[in-house]
GROMACS .gro file of C-alpha atoms in nm:
model
  256
    1MET     CA    1   0.062   1.678  -2.520
    2ASN     CA    2   0.114   1.266  -2.483
    3ALA     CA    3  -0.080   1.071  -2.734
    4GLN     CA    4  -0.375   1.023  -2.533
    5ASP     CA    5  -0.427   1.322  -2.552
    6LEU     CA    6  -0.416   1.345  -2.893
    7LYS     CA    7  -0.644   1.120  -2.931
    8ASN     CA    8  -0.848   1.302  -2.656
    9SER     CA    9  -0.845   1.648  -2.919
   10ILE     CA   10  -0.920   1.465  -3.235
   11LEU     CA   11  -1.272   1.271  -3.098
   12GLN     CA   12  -1.370   1.596  -2.877
   13LEU     CA   13  -1.342   1.786  -3.243
   14ALA     CA   14  -1.543   1.460  -3.384
   15ILE     CA   15  -1.835   1.478  -3.098
   16GLN     CA   16  -1.873   1.884  -3.152
   17ARG     CA   17  -1.895   1.815  -3.493
   18LYS     CA   18  -1.587   2.038  -3.549
   19LEU     CA   19  -1.349   1.749  -3.782
   20VAL     CA   20  -1.553   1.727  -4.176
   21GLU     CA   21  -1.796   1.938  -4.318
   22GLN     CA   22  -2.124   1.945  -4.272
   23ARG     CA   23  -2.300   1.901  -4.569
   24GLU     CA   24  -2.768   1.985  -4.628
   25GLU     CA   25  -2.807   1.740  -4.929
   26GLU     CA   26  -2.682   1.431  -4.664
   27GLY     CA   27  -3.031   1.448  -4.530
   28THR     CA   28  -3.090   1.507  -4.099
   29ALA     CA   29  -3.035   1.357  -3.832
   30LYS     CA   30  -3.461   1.324  -3.753
   31GLU     CA   31  -3.518   1.109  -4.038
   32LEU     CA   32  -3.337   0.846  -3.946
   33LEU     CA   33  -3.396   0.806  -3.579
   34LYS     CA   34  -3.750   0.802  -3.695
   35LYS     CA   35  -3.647   0.502  -3.892
   36ILE     CA   36  -3.502   0.338  -3.634
   37ASP     CA   37  -3.794   0.394  -3.386
   38ALA     CA   38  -4.022   0.248  -3.622
   39GLU     CA   39  -3.824  -0.055  -3.586
   40LYS     CA   40  -3.799  -0.062  -3.231
   41LYS     CA   41  -4.154  -0.072  -3.210
   42GLN     CA   42  -4.174  -0.331  -3.440
   43LEU     CA   43  -3.902  -0.533  -3.234
   44ILE     CA   44  -4.153  -0.503  -2.913
   45LYS     CA   45  -4.471  -0.574  -3.126
   46GLU     CA   46  -4.271  -0.939  -3.232
   47GLY     CA   47  -4.203  -0.928  -2.858
   48LYS     CA   48  -3.855  -0.953  -2.941
   49ILE     CA   49  -3.710  -0.718  -2.653
   50LYS     CA   50  -3.915  -0.576  -2.394
   51LYS     CA   51  -4.124  -0.237  -2.444
   52GLN     CA   52  -3.955   0.039  -2.189
   53LYS     CA   53  -3.982   0.303  -1.957
   54ALA     CA   54  -4.063   0.642  -2.223
   55LEU     CA   55  -3.756   0.907  -2.250
   56PRO     CA   56  -3.754   1.195  -2.070
   57ASP     CA   57  -3.730   1.483  -2.315
   58ILE     CA   58  -3.400   1.587  -2.311
   59LYS     CA   59  -3.424   1.941  -2.190
   60ASP     CA   60  -3.280   2.291  -2.300
   61ASP     CA   61  -3.014   2.306  -1.993
   62GLU     CA   62  -2.886   1.932  -2.064
   63ILE     CA   63  -2.701   2.030  -2.334
   64PRO     CA   64  -2.426   2.179  -2.358
   65PHE     CA   65  -2.314   2.283  -2.672
   66ASP     CA   66  -2.422   2.360  -3.031
   67ILE     CA   67  -2.453   2.132  -3.268
   68PRO     CA   68  -2.562   2.101  -3.638
   69GLU     CA   69  -2.910   2.156  -3.706
   70ASN     CA   70  -2.926   1.835  -3.952
   71TRP     CA   71  -2.775   1.600  -3.610
   72LYS     CA   72  -3.012   1.659  -3.326
   73TRP     CA   73  -2.909   1.505  -2.929
   74VAL     CA   74  -3.055   1.186  -2.874
   75ARG     CA   75  -3.095   0.967  -2.487
   76LEU     CA   76  -2.860   0.632  -2.540
   77ASN     CA   77  -3.109   0.375  -2.484
   78GLN     CA   78  -3.297   0.617  -2.783
   79ILE     CA   79  -3.102   0.443  -3.009
   80PHE     CA   80  -3.012   0.142  -2.807
   81ASP     CA   81  -3.138  -0.169  -2.648
   82PHE     CA   82  -2.933  -0.278  -2.354
   83ILE     CA   83  -2.846  -0.637  -2.254
   84ASP     CA   84  -2.712  -0.670  -1.907
   85TYR     CA   85  -2.563  -0.984  -1.781
   86ARG     CA   86  -2.480  -0.753  -1.483
   87GLY     CA   87  -2.545  -0.919  -1.191
   88LYS     CA   88  -2.571  -1.304  -1.348
   89THR     CA   89  -2.251  -1.477  -1.187
   90PRO     CA   90  -2.134  -1.690  -1.445
   91THR     CA   91  -1.909  -2.023  -1.386
   92LYS     CA   92  -1.593  -1.991  -1.547
   93LEU     CA   93  -1.441  -2.246  -1.723
   94THR     CA   94  -1.104  -2.279  -1.950
   95SER     CA   95  -1.293  -2.317  -2.265
   96GLY     CA   96  -1.593  -2.281  -2.396
   97VAL     CA   97  -1.789  -2.015  -2.533
   98VAL     CA   98  -1.537  -1.708  -2.453
   99LEU     CA   99  -1.679  -1.470  -2.152
  100ILE     CA  100  -1.625  -1.102  -2.250
  101THR     CA  101  -1.558  -0.854  -1.955
  102ALA     CA  102  -1.441  -0.534  -1.762
  103SER     CA  103  -1.059  -0.663  -1.805
  104ASN     CA  104  -1.083  -0.803  -2.168
  105ILE     CA  105  -1.300  -0.388  -2.269
  106LYS     CA  106  -1.010  -0.134  -2.302
  107LYS     CA  107  -0.991   0.172  -2.486
  108GLY     CA  108  -1.171   0.094  -2.800
  109PHE     CA  109  -1.017  -0.252  -2.844
  110LEU     CA  110  -1.061  -0.601  -2.670
  111ASP     CA  111  -0.741  -0.720  -2.534
  112PHE     CA  112  -0.745  -1.126  -2.485
  113ALA     CA  113  -0.416  -1.179  -2.303
  114LYS     CA  114  -0.670  -1.263  -1.977
  115ALA     CA  115  -0.963  -1.543  -2.158
  116ASP     CA  116  -1.272  -1.684  -1.936
  117PHE     CA  117  -1.517  -1.922  -2.059
  118ILE     CA  118  -1.908  -2.032  -2.034
  119SER     CA  119  -2.037  -2.378  -2.069
  120GLU     CA  120  -2.217  -2.387  -2.381
  121ALA     CA  121  -2.558  -2.432  -2.209
  122GLU     CA  122  -2.481  -2.140  -1.941
  123TYR     CA  123  -2.443  -1.936  -2.298
  124LYS     CA  124  -2.756  -2.046  -2.414
  125GLU     CA  125  -2.949  -1.986  -2.081
  126ARG     CA  126  -2.792  -1.635  -2.110
  127GLN     CA  127  -2.955  -1.555  -2.468
  128SER     CA  128  -3.319  -1.490  -2.149
  129ARG     CA  129  -3.166  -1.154  -2.146
  130GLY     CA  130  -3.058  -1.070  -2.506
  131ILE     CA  131  -2.782  -1.254  -2.686
  132THR     CA  132  -2.445  -1.014  -2.803
  133LYS     CA  133  -2.366  -0.960  -3.132
  134LYS     CA  134  -2.093  -0.896  -3.339
  135GLY     CA  135  -2.052  -0.570  -3.407
  136ASP     CA  136  -2.219  -0.441  -3.040
  137ILE     CA  137  -2.042  -0.225  -2.860
  138LEU     CA  138  -1.923  -0.398  -2.525
  139PHE     CA  139  -1.900  -0.095  -2.246
  140THR     CA  140  -1.781  -0.112  -1.886
  141THR     CA  141  -1.979   0.071  -1.584
  142GLU     CA  142  -1.744   0.010  -1.331
  143ALA     CA  143  -1.349  -0.154  -1.265
  144PRO     CA  144  -1.323   0.061  -1.512
  145LEU     CA  145  -1.574   0.283  -1.557
  146GLY     CA  146  -1.617   0.417  -1.869
  147ASN     CA  147  -1.444   0.184  -2.150
  148VAL     CA  148  -1.554   0.054  -2.522
  149ALA     CA  149  -1.480  -0.147  -2.789
  150ILE     CA  150  -1.698  -0.358  -3.030
  151ASN     CA  151  -1.743  -0.677  -3.034
  152THR     CA  152  -1.530  -0.896  -3.246
  153LEU     CA  153  -1.655  -1.225  -3.187
  154ASP     CA  154  -1.923  -1.396  -3.328
  155VAL     CA  155  -2.050  -1.614  -3.107
  156ALA     CA  156  -1.948  -1.438  -2.663
  157SER     CA  157  -2.154  -1.361  -2.404
  158ALA     CA  158  -2.087  -1.035  -2.176
  159GLY     CA  159  -2.106  -1.023  -1.804
  160GLN     CA  160  -1.843  -0.907  -1.574
  161ARG     CA  161  -1.924  -0.532  -1.457
  162ALA     CA  162  -2.044  -0.428  -1.888
  163ILE     CA  163  -2.343  -0.425  -2.088
  164THR     CA  164  -2.384  -0.468  -2.464
  165PHE     CA  165  -2.520  -0.204  -2.628
  166GLN     CA  166  -2.732  -0.343  -2.960
  167GLN     CA  167  -2.882  -0.107  -3.164
  168TYR     CA  168  -3.261  -0.164  -3.277
  169GLY     CA  169  -3.215  -0.345  -3.617
  170GLU     CA  170  -2.920  -0.374  -3.805
  171ASN     CA  171  -2.675  -0.135  -3.949
  172ASN     CA  172  -2.879   0.148  -3.890
  173PHE     CA  173  -2.592   0.352  -3.821
  174LEU     CA  174  -2.244   0.346  -3.723
  175ASN     CA  175  -2.155   0.154  -3.404
  176GLU     CA  176  -1.778   0.270  -3.466
  177LEU     CA  177  -1.912   0.679  -3.465
  178PHE     CA  178  -2.073   0.602  -3.089
  179CYS     CA  179  -1.781   0.424  -2.993
  180PHE     CA  180  -1.532   0.695  -3.080
  181PHE     CA  181  -1.803   0.922  -2.903
  182ILE     CA  182  -1.826   0.729  -2.614
  183GLN     CA  183  -1.480   0.791  -2.554
  184SER     CA  184  -1.446   1.134  -2.570
  185PRO     CA  185  -1.384   1.365  -2.329
  186HIS     CA  186  -1.671   1.527  -2.304
  187PHE     CA  187  -1.855   1.226  -2.271
  188GLN     CA  188  -1.692   1.070  -2.047
  189PHE     CA  189  -1.665   1.389  -1.780
  190ASP     CA  190  -2.033   1.295  -1.827
  191LEU     CA  191  -2.035   0.984  -1.689
  192ILE     CA  192  -1.801   1.014  -1.372
  193ASN     CA  193  -2.092   1.331  -1.267
  194ASN     CA  194  -2.343   1.097  -1.268
  195ALA     CA  195  -2.182   0.818  -1.080
  196THR     CA  196  -2.205   0.708  -0.780
  197GLY     CA  197  -1.875   0.502  -0.531
  198THR     CA  198  -1.578   0.655  -0.434
  199THR     CA  199  -1.401   0.384  -0.399
  200ALA     CA  200  -1.437   0.265  -0.765
  201LYS     CA  201  -1.625   0.480  -0.975
  202GLY     CA  202  -1.926   0.327  -1.161
  203ILE     CA  203  -2.321   0.444  -1.348
  204LYS     CA  204  -2.565   0.270  -1.277
  205ALA     CA  205  -2.814   0.174  -1.627
  206ALA     CA  206  -3.083   0.327  -1.524
  207ARG     CA  207  -2.866   0.664  -1.564
  208LEU     CA  208  -2.646   0.582  -1.871
  209LYS     CA  209  -2.999   0.498  -2.071
  210ASP     CA  210  -3.019   0.860  -2.018
  211LEU     CA  211  -2.744   1.077  -2.054
  212ILE     CA  212  -2.739   1.233  -2.418
  213LEU     CA  213  -2.504   1.217  -2.721
  214PRO     CA  214  -2.534   1.423  -3.081
  215PHE     CA  215  -2.691   1.196  -3.343
  216PRO     CA  216  -2.500   1.276  -3.732
  217PRO     CA  217  -2.676   1.163  -4.076
  218LEU     CA  218  -2.544   0.861  -4.171
  219GLU     CA  219  -2.366   0.966  -4.485
  220GLU     CA  220  -2.139   1.250  -4.167
  221GLN     CA  221  -2.117   0.935  -3.957
  222LYS     CA  222  -1.933   0.732  -4.192
  223ARG     CA  223  -1.735   1.073  -4.261
  224ILE     CA  224  -1.645   1.127  -4.001
  225VAL     CA  225  -1.506   0.782  -3.920
  226ALA     CA  226  -1.342   0.819  -4.228
  227LYS     CA  227  -1.110   1.110  -4.044
  228ILE     CA  228  -1.078   0.958  -3.746
  229GLU     CA  229  -0.944   0.590  -3.855
  230GLU     CA  230  -0.764   0.863  -4.068
  231LEU     CA  231  -0.587   1.041  -3.821
  232MET     CA  232  -0.524   0.786  -3.563
  233PRO     CA  233  -0.207   0.637  -3.770
  234TYR     CA  234  -0.047   0.954  -3.675
  235VAL     CA  235  -0.112   0.919  -3.307
  236ASP     CA  236   0.006   0.593  -3.321
  237GLU     CA  237   0.359   0.754  -3.495
  238TYR     CA  238   0.336   1.055  -3.229
  239ASP     CA  239   0.322   0.813  -2.908
  240LYS     CA  240   0.598   0.622  -3.048
  241ALA     CA  241   0.787   0.946  -3.109
  242TYR     CA  242   0.703   1.085  -2.724
  243THR     CA  243   0.835   0.754  -2.585
  244GLU     CA  244   1.123   0.807  -2.720
  245VAL     CA  245   1.172   1.122  -2.605
  246GLU     CA  246   1.036   1.079  -2.288
  247GLU     CA  247   1.332   0.818  -2.234
  248LEU     CA  248   1.586   1.046  -2.316
  249ASN     CA  249   1.476   1.276  -2.101
  250LYS     CA  250   1.549   0.964  -1.810
  251LYS     CA  251   1.881   0.937  -1.962
  252PHE     CA  252   1.933   1.252  -1.967
  253PRO     CA  253   1.772   1.480  -1.747
  254GLU     CA  254   1.783   1.864  -1.765
  255ASP     CA  255   2.011   1.939  -1.460
  256MET     CA  256   2.275   1.718  -1.548
   0.00000   0.00000   0.00000
C-alpha cells in the first residue's frame, strides 16, 4: 500500500460514515438542506442565479451503500451552483487576473508552478456567468478528470476544463468535506462510470450535476474534516518512509 492508497482508505471510510461516530444531538441533514433550498429559491427570485431544471429524485438503485438516518443523499446540483466557463476560450496574458486552469487543480490543492492570466476587462466580462470566490470548490472535468481543490485566491477566474462549485448562500456547510468526498474512491469510480471519451475521459456538466453524494449534519461534517486533517500528516510521514524503502529496494534488489 502506497501513500495514495492509504489516503484513499481514509477518504472511503469518511464517505461511508465510518471515520467518526454519529451523535443524535447534532440534528439532521434534512434540516440543513431545507435552509439551503430556501436560500437557493431566494437567489433565483433576486436574479442572482438562474432557475434550474428540476433534479430527478434519487432512486433506490442509485444508492451504493447505507448511511445513517440523520444523513441524506443529495445530487451535486442540489447543494452547489455550477459556474462553467468551458468553451469560452480566454486570451491568456503574462500578468493580470489569475486564470485557474485544469493544470493548476491537483488532488486536493492548487499548484501555480505554471500560471496563466487574463485582463481585468475580460475578467469583468466573464462575470456574467458567475464569479469564482475564495473558498469555492474547483473541479476538473477532463484531462485530468476528477481533480478537485478549494480556491485560495481572493480574485481569480476558472476556465480551461474546470467548473466552480459554489454554495447557495454562504457557509451553510463545509466545502472542505465535499472536496474530500469527491476525492474518495467511491466518487471517483462513479465519475469514470459516467464519463465519455476514449483517449481522454471527460464528463458533461449535465451528467455531473446529477451525481450523488452523502450529506451529513453540519456538526458531524466538522468532526469528519477535523479527523481527516488530523490523519493527513501521518499519511505524509508514511509517504516519506515508503519512498525511502522503494529507493532502498532499487539499490538492493531481492535477487542480489
